[in-house]
XYZ file of C-alpha atoms in Angstrom:
172
model
C -61.184 -90.288 26.821
C -60.513 -86.668 26.025
C -58.861 -85.093 23.082
C -55.703 -84.558 25.082
C -55.529 -88.183 26.131
C -55.958 -89.235 22.523
C -52.927 -87.212 21.409
C -50.884 -88.430 24.384
C -51.688 -92.071 23.651
C -50.760 -91.726 20.055
C -47.353 -90.187 20.882
C -48.371 -86.652 19.937
C -48.869 -83.523 21.909
C -50.349 -83.543 25.436
C -50.636 -81.172 28.357
C -50.173 -82.595 31.817
C -52.022 -80.452 34.321
C -51.045 -82.443 37.390
C -48.777 -80.100 39.438
C -47.047 -82.915 41.270
C -46.141 -84.815 38.143
C -44.960 -81.768 36.250
C -42.704 -80.538 39.073
C -44.373 -77.158 38.727
C -44.262 -76.481 42.450
C -40.513 -77.104 42.576
C -39.939 -74.790 39.649
C -42.008 -72.011 41.274
C -40.088 -72.402 44.530
C -36.690 -72.422 42.820
C -37.578 -69.427 40.643
C -38.931 -67.549 43.683
C -35.806 -68.287 45.733
C -33.605 -67.268 42.824
C -35.544 -64.039 42.337
C -35.458 -63.286 46.069
C -31.737 -63.900 46.521
C -30.507 -62.747 43.148
C -32.702 -59.644 43.137
C -30.416 -57.824 45.562
C -27.228 -59.131 44.010
C -28.219 -58.561 40.394
C -30.006 -55.312 41.261
C -26.932 -53.907 42.998
C -24.733 -55.020 40.150
C -27.067 -53.500 37.565
C -27.359 -50.274 39.612
C -23.582 -49.967 39.830
C -23.269 -50.610 36.115
C -25.993 -48.049 35.402
C -24.266 -45.470 37.633
C -20.947 -46.225 35.976
C -22.455 -45.746 32.526
C -24.189 -42.507 33.602
C -20.943 -41.206 35.063
C -19.075 -42.035 31.862
C -21.789 -40.300 29.851
C -21.536 -37.212 32.082
C -17.740 -37.249 31.684
C -18.093 -37.620 27.926
C -20.543 -34.692 27.823
C -18.170 -32.575 29.902
C -15.244 -33.468 27.606
C -17.432 -32.687 24.587
C -18.315 -29.266 26.017
C -14.649 -28.603 26.814
C -13.569 -29.757 23.367
C -16.269 -27.615 21.749
C -15.146 -24.576 23.747
C -11.501 -25.297 22.873
C -12.441 -25.704 19.208
C -14.313 -22.391 19.220
C -11.352 -20.678 20.904
C -8.906 -22.279 18.464
C -11.026 -21.179 15.507
C -11.144 -17.661 16.926
C -7.370 -17.693 17.470
C -6.879 -19.009 13.927
C -9.031 -16.224 12.501
C -7.073 -13.657 14.517
C -3.767 -15.158 13.389
C -4.913 -15.132 9.771
C -5.895 -11.467 10.084
C -2.510 -10.646 11.618
C -0.734 -12.621 8.892
C -2.681 -10.770 6.195
C -1.875 -7.429 7.844
C 1.812 -8.356 8.072
C 1.767 -9.477 4.437
C 0.200 -6.170 3.348
C 2.657 -4.169 5.461
C 5.510 -6.193 3.969
C 4.294 -5.473 0.444
C 3.955 -1.764 1.243
C 7.401 -1.709 2.832
C 8.916 -3.566 -0.112
C 7.339 -1.055 -2.499
C 8.676 1.840 -0.397
C 12.146 0.284 -0.257
C 12.055 -0.343 -4.004
C 10.975 3.271 -4.665
C 13.634 4.581 -2.271
C 16.257 2.383 -3.944
C 15.241 3.631 -7.376
C 15.354 7.235 -6.147
C 18.808 6.726 -4.632
C 20.022 5.024 -7.791
C 18.811 7.932 -9.902
C 20.424 10.416 -7.493
C 23.679 8.433 -7.519
C 23.641 8.289 -11.312
C 23.002 12.070 -11.470
C 25.857 12.678 -9.014
C 28.166 10.467 -11.070
C 27.157 12.333 -14.207
C 27.817 15.681 -12.508
C 31.180 14.415 -11.234
C 32.046 13.184 -14.724
C 31.058 16.543 -16.229
C 33.047 18.399 -13.576
C 36.073 16.145 -14.229
C 35.628 16.647 -17.978
C 35.379 20.433 -17.578
C 38.425 20.487 -15.277
C 40.401 18.355 -17.724
C 39.286 20.596 -20.603
C 40.352 23.714 -18.672
C 43.705 22.100 -17.820
C 44.268 21.106 -21.456
C 43.262 24.594 -22.642
C 45.677 26.197 -20.174
C 48.431 23.811 -21.205
C 47.794 24.542 -24.899
C 47.897 28.300 -24.199
C 51.132 27.929 -22.313
C 52.665 25.808 -25.091
C 51.407 28.253 -27.723
C 52.870 31.194 -25.769
C 56.198 29.379 -25.345
C 56.204 28.469 -29.025
C 55.464 32.100 -29.953
C 58.206 33.356 -27.633
C 60.650 30.808 -29.076
C 59.744 31.893 -32.626
C 60.050 35.588 -31.784
C 63.353 34.947 -30.042
C 64.566 33.032 -33.053
C 63.387 35.730 -35.524
C 64.304 38.738 -33.381
C 68.073 38.804 -33.900
C 67.579 38.684 -37.688
C 65.037 41.546 -37.694
C 66.724 43.841 -35.210
C 69.771 45.690 -36.226
C 71.681 47.994 -33.928
C 69.625 51.015 -34.854
C 66.282 49.265 -34.210
C 67.606 47.799 -30.984
C 68.617 51.261 -29.725
C 65.216 52.632 -30.662
C 63.438 49.900 -28.642
C 65.686 50.493 -25.654
C 64.991 54.264 -25.763
C 61.217 53.622 -25.970
C 61.378 51.251 -23.021
C 63.298 53.793 -20.948
C 60.793 56.511 -21.822
C 57.956 54.233 -20.762
C 59.688 53.563 -17.479
C 60.283 57.279 -16.798
C 56.665 58.145 -17.571
C 55.299 55.570 -15.261
């Protein structure tokens, strides 16, 4: 009795080395047949899956490269657009300042022209009023002289004035 038999008899652990009792030959045959027949089937299936995965990886790498190139181009375009926007903004500020300065200059010129027009109108009105006052003063003086003249001139004085006027006319 060996140690293995002792454990087997007692209901413990035992190793059966008899190939016919353990069905070891059947298992080897079945596993061999399975490996032989399934090797081609499983191998082809695994190869196709591997190729499919490699193709998807290649496609993903190509898309990544394309996306990276597109991103670089978009960033470049964005930088260019930002530069153009900044240039336009600066030009707009400069133009607004020029328009503001031009508007101020025109306003000042318009105000000066209005002032000159007002002064010219004032001077013309003053000249008109002065002329009208002179005319009224002359008419008033003539009216006064005409009113006083008959009382101051007698026939003798009137004859003397007429003779002086005739002498002036003959001498001229």
